[in-house]
Amino acid sequence: MMMCYGFFVFSLKNLPYQTMKINKSWNYVANKRVNRRPALQYTGPDNDTVTLSGSIYTEITNGRPSLELLERMAYLKTPLPLIEGTGVPLGFFVLVSVERTHSELNRNGSPLKIDFTMVLKKVDISDFFGDSKISDIIDIII
């Protein structure tokens, strides 16, 4: 297991990604001042993004159905936990984009190689479920 997104498990057999890019940023608002540089005021963290990209070869792994499953999962519009293969939880994320490039096509048009890039954004779980719903979920789990 390389990583888990909700109930989807990334592995070498279904959808192996070759690169994982994590982007963290913080928000500041600029307040203009006379004869001085604008003062910056910290307004909080921005949404972290995780970008996974790689190539799948349909003769080796049948990753195309896995990509399509992830695309269908995005329609759930629900944040899902992202957990590294080492067991480190990264938080709750939503899938915001999937890009596929089909190449090395057969004569029937099916690809032998699919390059993919997917972007996941971290969210605060309370924005989606509310604090009362989170406590209900925790009560069910525990």
CSV table of N, CA and C in Angstrom, one decimal:
chain,number,residue,atom,x,y,z
A,1,MET,N,0.8,-1.2,0.0
A,1,MET,CA,0.0,0.0,0.0
A,1,MET,C,0.9,1.2,0.0
A,2,MET,N,0.6,2.1,-1.0
A,2,MET,CA,1.4,3.4,-1.0
A,2,MET,C,0.7,4.5,-0.3
A,3,MET,N,-0.6,4.5,-0.4
A,3,MET,CA,-1.4,5.6,0.3
A,3,MET,C,-2.9,5.2,0.2
A,4,CYS,N,-3.7,5.8,1.1
A,4,CYS,CA,-5.1,5.5,1.2
A,4,CYS,C,-5.8,6.8,1.1
A,5,TYR,N,-6.8,6.9,0.2
A,5,TYR,CA,-7.7,8.1,0.2
A,5,TYR,C,-9.1,7.6,0.3
A,6,GLY,N,-9.7,7.8,1.5
A,6,GLY,CA,-11.0,7.2,1.9
A,6,GLY,C,-10.8,5.7,1.9
A,7,PHE,N,-11.6,5.1,1.1
A,7,PHE,CA,-11.6,3.6,1.0
A,7,PHE,C,-10.7,3.2,-0.2
A,8,PHE,N,-10.2,4.1,-1.0
A,8,PHE,CA,-9.4,3.8,-2.2
A,8,PHE,C,-7.9,3.6,-1.7
A,9,VAL,N,-7.3,2.5,-2.1
A,9,VAL,CA,-5.9,2.2,-1.7
A,9,VAL,C,-5.1,2.3,-3.0
A,10,PHE,N,-4.1,3.2,-3.0
A,10,PHE,CA,-3.1,3.3,-4.0
A,10,PHE,C,-2.1,2.2,-3.8
A,11,SER,N,-1.8,1.4,-4.9
A,11,SER,CA,-0.8,0.4,-4.8
A,11,SER,C,-0.1,0.2,-6.1
A,12,LEU,N,0.9,-0.6,-6.2
A,12,LEU,CA,1.6,-0.8,-7.4
A,12,LEU,C,0.8,-1.5,-8.4
A,13,LYS,N,-0.2,-2.3,-8.0
A,13,LYS,CA,-1.0,-3.1,-8.9
A,13,LYS,C,-2.2,-2.3,-9.5
A,14,ASN,N,-2.7,-1.2,-8.9
A,14,ASN,CA,-3.8,-0.5,-9.5
A,14,ASN,C,-3.5,0.9,-10.0
A,15,LEU,N,-2.9,1.8,-9.2
A,15,LEU,CA,-2.7,3.1,-9.6
A,15,LEU,C,-1.4,3.7,-8.9
A,16,PRO,N,-0.2,3.2,-9.3
A,16,PRO,CA,1.0,3.7,-8.7
A,16,PRO,C,1.4,5.1,-9.2
A,17,TYR,N,1.5,6.0,-8.2
A,17,TYR,CA,2.0,7.3,-8.6
A,17,TYR,C,3.5,7.4,-8.4
A,18,GLN,N,4.2,8.2,-9.2
A,18,GLN,CA,5.6,8.3,-9.1
A,18,GLN,C,6.1,9.5,-8.4
A,19,THR,N,5.2,10.6,-8.3
A,19,THR,CA,5.6,11.8,-7.6
A,19,THR,C,4.4,12.2,-6.7
A,20,MET,N,4.8,12.8,-5.6
A,20,MET,CA,3.8,13.4,-4.6
A,20,MET,C,4.4,14.7,-4.2
A,21,LYS,N,3.6,15.8,-4.6
A,21,LYS,CA,4.0,17.1,-4.2
A,21,LYS,C,3.1,17.7,-3.2
A,22,ILE,N,3.6,18.2,-2.1
A,22,ILE,CA,2.8,18.8,-1.1
A,22,ILE,C,3.1,20.3,-1.0
A,23,ASN,N,2.0,21.1,-1.1
A,23,ASN,CA,2.2,22.5,-1.1
A,23,ASN,C,1.4,23.1,0.1
A,24,LYS,N,2.1,23.8,1.0
A,24,LYS,CA,1.6,24.5,2.1
A,24,LYS,C,1.8,26.0,2.0
A,25,SER,N,0.7,26.8,2.3
A,25,SER,CA,0.9,28.2,2.2
A,25,SER,C,0.0,28.9,3.3
A,26,TRP,N,0.3,30.2,3.5
A,26,TRP,CA,-0.3,30.9,4.6
A,26,TRP,C,-0.8,32.2,4.0
A,27,ASN,N,-1.9,32.7,4.5
A,27,ASN,CA,-2.5,33.9,3.9
A,27,ASN,C,-2.2,35.2,4.8
A,28,TYR,N,-1.9,36.3,4.0
A,28,TYR,CA,-1.6,37.6,4.6
A,28,TYR,C,-2.4,38.6,3.8
A,29,VAL,N,-3.0,39.6,4.6
A,29,VAL,CA,-3.7,40.7,3.9
A,29,VAL,C,-2.7,41.9,4.0
A,30,ALA,N,-2.6,42.6,2.9
A,30,ALA,CA,-1.8,43.8,2.9
A,30,ALA,C,-2.6,45.1,3.2
A,31,ASN,N,-2.2,45.8,4.2
A,31,ASN,CA,-2.8,47.1,4.6
A,31,ASN,C,-1.9,48.2,4.2
A,32,LYS,N,-2.4,49.1,3.3
A,32,LYS,CA,-1.6,50.1,2.8
A,32,LYS,C,-1.3,51.2,3.9
A,33,ARG,N,-0.1,51.8,3.8
A,33,ARG,CA,0.2,52.9,4.7
A,33,ARG,C,0.9,54.0,4.0
A,34,VAL,N,0.9,55.2,4.5
A,34,VAL,CA,1.5,56.3,3.8
A,34,VAL,C,3.0,56.3,4.1
A,35,ASN,N,3.8,56.5,3.0
A,35,ASN,CA,5.2,56.5,3.0
A,35,ASN,C,5.9,55.3,3.7
A,36,ARG,N,5.2,54.2,3.7
A,36,ARG,CA,5.8,53.0,4.2
A,36,ARG,C,5.3,51.8,3.4
A,37,ARG,N,6.0,50.7,3.5
A,37,ARG,CA,5.5,49.5,2.9
A,37,ARG,C,4.2,49.1,3.5
A,38,PRO,N,3.3,48.3,2.8
A,38,PRO,CA,2.1,47.8,3.4
A,38,PRO,C,2.4,46.9,4.6
A,39,ALA,N,1.6,47.0,5.6
A,39,ALA,CA,1.7,46.1,6.7
A,39,ALA,C,1.0,44.8,6.4
A,40,LEU,N,1.5,43.7,6.8
A,40,LEU,CA,0.9,42.4,6.5
A,40,LEU,C,0.3,41.9,7.8
A,41,GLN,N,-0.9,41.4,7.6
A,41,GLN,CA,-1.7,40.8,8.7
A,41,GLN,C,-2.0,39.4,8.4
A,42,TYR,N,-1.6,38.5,9.3
A,42,TYR,CA,-1.8,37.1,9.1
A,42,TYR,C,-3.3,36.7,9.2
A,43,THR,N,-3.9,36.1,8.3
A,43,THR,CA,-5.3,35.7,8.3
A,43,THR,C,-5.5,34.2,8.4
A,44,GLY,N,-4.5,33.4,8.5
A,44,GLY,CA,-4.7,32.0,8.7
A,44,GLY,C,-4.0,31.2,7.6
A,45,PRO,N,-4.0,29.9,7.8
A,45,PRO,CA,-3.4,29.0,6.8
A,45,PRO,C,-4.3,28.9,5.5
A,46,ASP,N,-3.7,28.6,4.4
A,46,ASP,CA,-4.4,28.3,3.2
A,46,ASP,C,-4.6,26.8,3.1
A,47,ASN,N,-5.4,26.4,2.2
A,47,ASN,CA,-5.6,24.9,2.0
A,47,ASN,C,-4.4,24.3,1.5
A,48,ASP,N,-3.9,23.3,2.2
A,48,ASP,CA,-2.7,22.5,1.7
A,48,ASP,C,-3.2,21.7,0.4
A,49,THR,N,-2.3,21.6,-0.5
A,49,THR,CA,-2.6,20.7,-1.7
A,49,THR,C,-1.6,19.6,-1.8
A,50,VAL,N,-2.1,18.5,-2.2
A,50,VAL,CA,-1.3,17.3,-2.5
A,50,VAL,C,-1.5,17.0,-4.0
A,51,THR,N,-0.5,16.9,-4.7
A,51,THR,CA,-0.5,16.6,-6.1
A,51,THR,C,0.2,15.3,-6.4
A,52,LEU,N,-0.6,14.3,-6.9
A,52,LEU,CA,0.0,13.0,-7.2
A,52,LEU,C,0.0,12.9,-8.7
A,53,SER,N,1.1,12.4,-9.2
A,53,SER,CA,1.2,12.2,-10.7
A,53,SER,C,2.0,11.0,-11.0
A,54,GLY,N,1.8,10.4,-12.2
A,54,GLY,CA,2.5,9.2,-12.6
A,54,GLY,C,2.0,8.7,-13.9
A,55,SER,N,2.5,7.6,-14.3
A,55,SER,CA,2.1,6.9,-15.5
A,55,SER,C,1.7,5.5,-15.3
A,56,ILE,N,0.6,5.1,-15.9
A,56,ILE,CA,0.2,3.7,-15.8
A,56,ILE,C,0.3,3.1,-17.2
A,57,TYR,N,0.7,1.9,-17.3
A,57,TYR,CA,0.7,1.1,-18.6
A,57,TYR,C,-0.3,0.1,-18.5
A,58,THR,N,-1.3,0.1,-19.4
A,58,THR,CA,-2.5,-0.7,-19.3
A,58,THR,C,-2.2,-2.2,-19.5
A,59,GLU,N,-1.0,-2.5,-20.1
A,59,GLU,CA,-0.7,-3.9,-20.2
A,59,GLU,C,-0.1,-4.5,-18.9
A,60,ILE,N,0.4,-3.6,-18.0
A,60,ILE,CA,1.0,-4.1,-16.8
A,60,ILE,C,0.0,-3.9,-15.6
A,61,THR,N,-0.6,-2.7,-15.5
A,61,THR,CA,-1.6,-2.5,-14.5
A,61,THR,C,-2.9,-2.0,-15.2
A,62,ASN,N,-4.0,-2.4,-14.8
A,62,ASN,CA,-5.2,-1.9,-15.4
A,62,ASN,C,-5.7,-0.7,-14.5
A,63,GLY,N,-5.0,0.4,-14.6
A,63,GLY,CA,-5.2,1.6,-13.8
A,63,GLY,C,-6.4,2.4,-14.2
A,64,ARG,N,-6.8,2.2,-15.5
A,64,ARG,CA,-7.9,3.1,-16.0
A,64,ARG,C,-9.2,3.0,-15.2
A,65,PRO,N,-9.6,1.8,-14.8
A,65,PRO,CA,-10.8,1.8,-13.9
A,65,PRO,C,-10.6,2.5,-12.6
A,66,SER,N,-9.4,2.4,-12.1
A,66,SER,CA,-9.0,3.0,-10.8
A,66,SER,C,-9.1,4.5,-10.9
A,67,LEU,N,-8.7,5.1,-12.0
A,67,LEU,CA,-8.8,6.5,-12.2
A,67,LEU,C,-10.3,6.9,-12.3
A,68,GLU,N,-11.0,6.1,-13.0
A,68,GLU,CA,-12.5,6.4,-13.2
A,68,GLU,C,-13.2,6.3,-11.9
A,69,LEU,N,-12.8,5.4,-11.0
A,69,LEU,CA,-13.4,5.3,-9.7
A,69,LEU,C,-13.1,6.5,-8.8
A,70,LEU,N,-11.8,7.0,-8.9
A,70,LEU,CA,-11.5,8.2,-8.2
A,70,LEU,C,-12.3,9.4,-8.7
A,71,GLU,N,-12.5,9.5,-10.0
A,71,GLU,CA,-13.3,10.6,-10.5
A,71,GLU,C,-14.7,10.5,-10.0
A,72,ARG,N,-15.3,9.3,-9.9
A,72,ARG,CA,-16.6,9.1,-9.4
A,72,ARG,C,-16.7,9.5,-7.9
A,73,MET,N,-15.6,9.2,-7.2
A,73,MET,CA,-15.6,9.5,-5.7
A,73,MET,C,-15.6,11.1,-5.5
A,74,ALA,N,-15.1,11.8,-6.5
A,74,ALA,CA,-15.1,13.3,-6.4
A,74,ALA,C,-16.6,13.8,-6.3
A,75,TYR,N,-17.5,13.1,-7.0
A,75,TYR,CA,-18.9,13.5,-7.0
A,75,TYR,C,-19.6,13.3,-5.6
A,76,LEU,N,-18.9,12.6,-4.7
A,76,LEU,CA,-19.5,12.5,-3.4
A,76,LEU,C,-19.5,13.8,-2.6
A,77,LYS,N,-18.6,14.7,-3.0
A,77,LYS,CA,-18.5,16.1,-2.5
A,77,LYS,C,-18.3,16.0,-1.0
A,78,THR,N,-17.6,15.0,-0.5
A,78,THR,CA,-17.3,14.8,0.9
A,78,THR,C,-15.8,14.6,1.1
A,79,PRO,N,-15.3,15.3,2.2
A,79,PRO,CA,-13.9,15.1,2.5
A,79,PRO,C,-13.6,13.7,3.0
A,80,LEU,N,-12.5,13.2,2.5
A,80,LEU,CA,-12.1,11.8,2.9
A,80,LEU,C,-10.7,11.9,3.5
A,81,PRO,N,-10.4,11.0,4.4
A,81,PRO,CA,-9.0,11.0,5.0
A,81,PRO,C,-8.0,10.5,4.0
A,82,LEU,N,-6.8,11.2,4.1
A,82,LEU,CA,-5.7,10.8,3.2
A,82,LEU,C,-4.6,10.3,4.2
A,83,ILE,N,-4.2,9.1,4.0
A,83,ILE,CA,-3.2,8.4,4.9
A,83,ILE,C,-2.1,7.9,4.1
A,84,GLU,N,-0.9,8.2,4.5
A,84,GLU,CA,0.3,7.7,3.8
A,84,GLU,C,0.4,6.2,4.1
A,85,GLY,N,1.2,5.5,3.3
A,85,GLY,CA,1.4,4.1,3.5
A,85,GLY,C,2.1,3.7,4.7
A,86,THR,N,2.8,4.7,5.3
A,86,THR,CA,3.5,4.4,6.6
A,86,THR,C,2.6,4.6,7.8
A,87,GLY,N,1.3,5.0,7.5
A,87,GLY,CA,0.3,5.2,8.6
A,87,GLY,C,0.2,6.6,9.1
A,88,VAL,N,0.9,7.5,8.5
A,88,VAL,CA,0.8,8.9,8.9
A,88,VAL,C,-0.4,9.6,8.3
A,89,PRO,N,-1.4,10.0,9.1
A,89,PRO,CA,-2.6,10.7,8.5
A,89,PRO,C,-2.2,12.1,8.1
A,90,LEU,N,-2.6,12.5,6.9
A,90,LEU,CA,-2.4,13.9,6.4
A,90,LEU,C,-3.5,14.8,6.6
A,91,GLY,N,-4.7,14.3,6.9
A,91,GLY,CA,-5.9,15.1,7.2
A,91,GLY,C,-7.0,14.7,6.2
A,92,PHE,N,-8.0,15.5,6.2
A,92,PHE,CA,-9.2,15.3,5.3
A,92,PHE,C,-9.0,16.1,4.0
A,93,PHE,N,-9.3,15.5,2.9
A,93,PHE,CA,-9.0,16.1,1.6
A,93,PHE,C,-10.2,15.9,0.7
A,94,VAL,N,-10.4,16.8,-0.3
A,94,VAL,CA,-11.3,16.7,-1.4
A,94,VAL,C,-10.6,16.6,-2.7
A,95,LEU,N,-11.0,15.8,-3.6
A,95,LEU,CA,-10.4,15.7,-4.9
A,95,LEU,C,-10.9,16.8,-5.8
A,96,VAL,N,-10.0,17.7,-6.2
A,96,VAL,CA,-10.5,18.9,-7.0
A,96,VAL,C,-10.2,18.8,-8.5
A,97,SER,N,-9.3,17.9,-8.9
A,97,SER,CA,-9.0,17.8,-10.3
A,97,SER,C,-8.3,16.5,-10.6
A,98,VAL,N,-8.6,15.9,-11.8
A,98,VAL,CA,-7.9,14.8,-12.3
A,98,VAL,C,-7.6,15.1,-13.8
A,99,GLU,N,-6.3,15.0,-14.2
A,99,GLU,CA,-6.0,15.2,-15.6
A,99,GLU,C,-5.3,13.9,-16.1
A,100,ARG,N,-5.8,13.5,-17.3
A,100,ARG,CA,-5.3,12.3,-17.9
A,100,ARG,C,-4.8,12.6,-19.3
A,101,THR,N,-3.7,12.0,-19.7
A,101,THR,CA,-3.2,12.1,-21.1
A,101,THR,C,-3.0,10.7,-21.6
A,102,HIS,N,-3.8,10.3,-22.6
A,102,HIS,CA,-3.7,9.0,-23.2
A,102,HIS,C,-2.7,9.1,-24.4
A,103,SER,N,-1.7,8.1,-24.4
A,103,SER,CA,-0.7,8.1,-25.5
A,103,SER,C,-0.5,6.6,-25.8
A,104,GLU,N,0.3,6.4,-26.9
A,104,GLU,CA,0.7,5.1,-27.4
A,104,GLU,C,-0.6,4.3,-27.6
A,105,LEU,N,-1.4,4.8,-28.5
A,105,LEU,CA,-2.8,4.3,-28.7
A,105,LEU,C,-2.7,3.0,-29.6
A,106,ASN,N,-3.6,2.1,-29.3
A,106,ASN,CA,-3.8,0.9,-30.2
A,106,ASN,C,-4.6,1.3,-31.4
A,107,ARG,N,-4.7,0.4,-32.4
A,107,ARG,CA,-5.5,0.8,-33.6
A,107,ARG,C,-7.0,1.0,-33.3
A,108,ASN,N,-7.5,0.5,-32.1
A,108,ASN,CA,-8.9,0.8,-31.7
A,108,ASN,C,-9.0,2.0,-30.9
A,109,GLY,N,-7.9,2.7,-30.6
A,109,GLY,CA,-7.9,4.0,-29.9
A,109,GLY,C,-7.7,3.8,-28.4
A,110,SER,N,-7.6,2.6,-27.9
A,110,SER,CA,-7.4,2.5,-26.5
A,110,SER,C,-5.9,2.7,-26.1
A,111,PRO,N,-5.6,3.4,-25.0
A,111,PRO,CA,-4.2,3.8,-24.7
A,111,PRO,C,-3.4,2.7,-24.1
A,112,LEU,N,-2.2,2.6,-24.4
A,112,LEU,CA,-1.2,1.7,-23.8
A,112,LEU,C,-0.6,2.4,-22.6
A,113,LYS,N,-0.6,3.7,-22.6
A,113,LYS,CA,0.0,4.5,-21.5
A,113,LYS,C,-0.9,5.6,-21.2
A,114,ILE,N,-1.1,5.8,-19.9
A,114,ILE,CA,-1.9,7.0,-19.4
A,114,ILE,C,-1.1,7.7,-18.3
A,115,ASP,N,-0.8,9.0,-18.6
A,115,ASP,CA,-0.2,9.9,-17.7
A,115,ASP,C,-1.3,10.6,-16.9
A,116,PHE,N,-1.2,10.7,-15.6
A,116,PHE,CA,-2.2,11.3,-14.8
A,116,PHE,C,-1.6,12.2,-13.8
A,117,THR,N,-2.4,13.2,-13.4
A,117,THR,CA,-2.1,14.1,-12.3
A,117,THR,C,-3.4,14.4,-11.6
A,118,MET,N,-3.4,14.3,-10.3
A,118,MET,CA,-4.6,14.6,-9.5
A,118,MET,C,-4.2,15.5,-8.4
A,119,VAL,N,-5.2,16.4,-8.1
A,119,VAL,CA,-4.9,17.4,-7.0
A,119,VAL,C,-6.0,17.2,-6.0
A,120,LEU,N,-5.5,17.1,-4.7
A,120,LEU,CA,-6.3,17.0,-3.5
A,120,LEU,C,-6.1,18.3,-2.7
A,121,LYS,N,-7.2,18.8,-2.1
A,121,LYS,CA,-7.1,20.0,-1.2
A,121,LYS,C,-7.5,19.6,0.1
A,122,LYS,N,-6.7,20.1,1.1
A,122,LYS,CA,-7.1,19.8,2.5
A,122,LYS,C,-8.2,20.8,3.0
A,123,VAL,N,-9.1,20.2,3.8
A,123,VAL,CA,-10.2,21.0,4.3
A,123,VAL,C,-10.3,20.9,5.8
A,124,ASP,N,-11.0,21.8,6.4
A,124,ASP,CA,-11.4,21.7,7.8
A,124,ASP,C,-12.7,20.9,7.8
A,125,ILE,N,-12.6,19.8,8.5
A,125,ILE,CA,-13.8,18.9,8.5
A,125,ILE,C,-15.1,19.5,9.0
A,126,SER,N,-14.9,20.5,9.9
A,126,SER,CA,-16.1,21.2,10.5
A,126,SER,C,-16.8,22.0,9.4
A,127,ASP,N,-16.1,22.5,8.4
A,127,ASP,CA,-16.7,23.2,7.3
A,127,ASP,C,-17.8,22.4,6.6
A,128,PHE,N,-17.6,21.1,6.6
A,128,PHE,CA,-18.5,20.2,5.8
A,128,PHE,C,-19.6,19.6,6.7
A,129,PHE,N,-19.3,19.3,7.9
A,129,PHE,CA,-20.2,18.5,8.7
A,129,PHE,C,-20.7,19.3,9.9
A,130,GLY,N,-20.1,20.4,10.3
A,130,GLY,CA,-20.5,21.1,11.5
A,130,GLY,C,-20.0,20.4,12.7
A,131,ASP,N,-19.8,21.1,13.8
A,131,ASP,CA,-19.2,20.6,15.0
A,131,ASP,C,-20.1,19.5,15.6
A,132,SER,N,-21.4,19.6,15.6
A,132,SER,CA,-22.3,18.6,16.2
A,132,SER,C,-22.2,17.3,15.4
A,133,LYS,N,-22.1,17.4,14.1
A,133,LYS,CA,-22.1,16.2,13.3
A,133,LYS,C,-20.8,15.4,13.6
A,134,ILE,N,-19.7,16.2,13.8
A,134,ILE,CA,-18.4,15.6,14.1
A,134,ILE,C,-18.5,14.8,15.4
A,135,SER,N,-19.1,15.4,16.4
A,135,SER,CA,-19.2,14.6,17.7
A,135,SER,C,-20.1,13.4,17.5
A,136,ASP,N,-21.1,13.5,16.6
A,136,ASP,CA,-21.9,12.3,16.4
A,136,ASP,C,-21.1,11.2,15.7
A,137,ILE,N,-20.3,11.6,14.8
A,137,ILE,CA,-19.4,10.6,14.0
A,137,ILE,C,-18.4,10.0,15.0
A,138,ILE,N,-17.8,10.8,15.9
A,138,ILE,CA,-16.9,10.3,16.8
A,138,ILE,C,-17.5,9.3,17.8
A,139,ASP,N,-18.8,9.7,18.2
A,139,ASP,CA,-19.5,8.8,19.1
A,139,ASP,C,-19.8,7.4,18.5
A,140,ILE,N,-20.1,7.4,17.2
A,140,ILE,CA,-20.3,6.2,16.5
A,140,ILE,C,-19.0,5.4,16.4
A,141,ILE,N,-17.9,6.0,16.1
A,141,ILE,CA,-16.6,5.3,15.9
A,141,ILE,C,-16.1,4.7,17.2
A,142,ILE,N,-16.2,5.5,18.3
A,142,ILE,CA,-15.7,5.1,19.6
A,142,ILE,C,-16.7,4.3,20.4
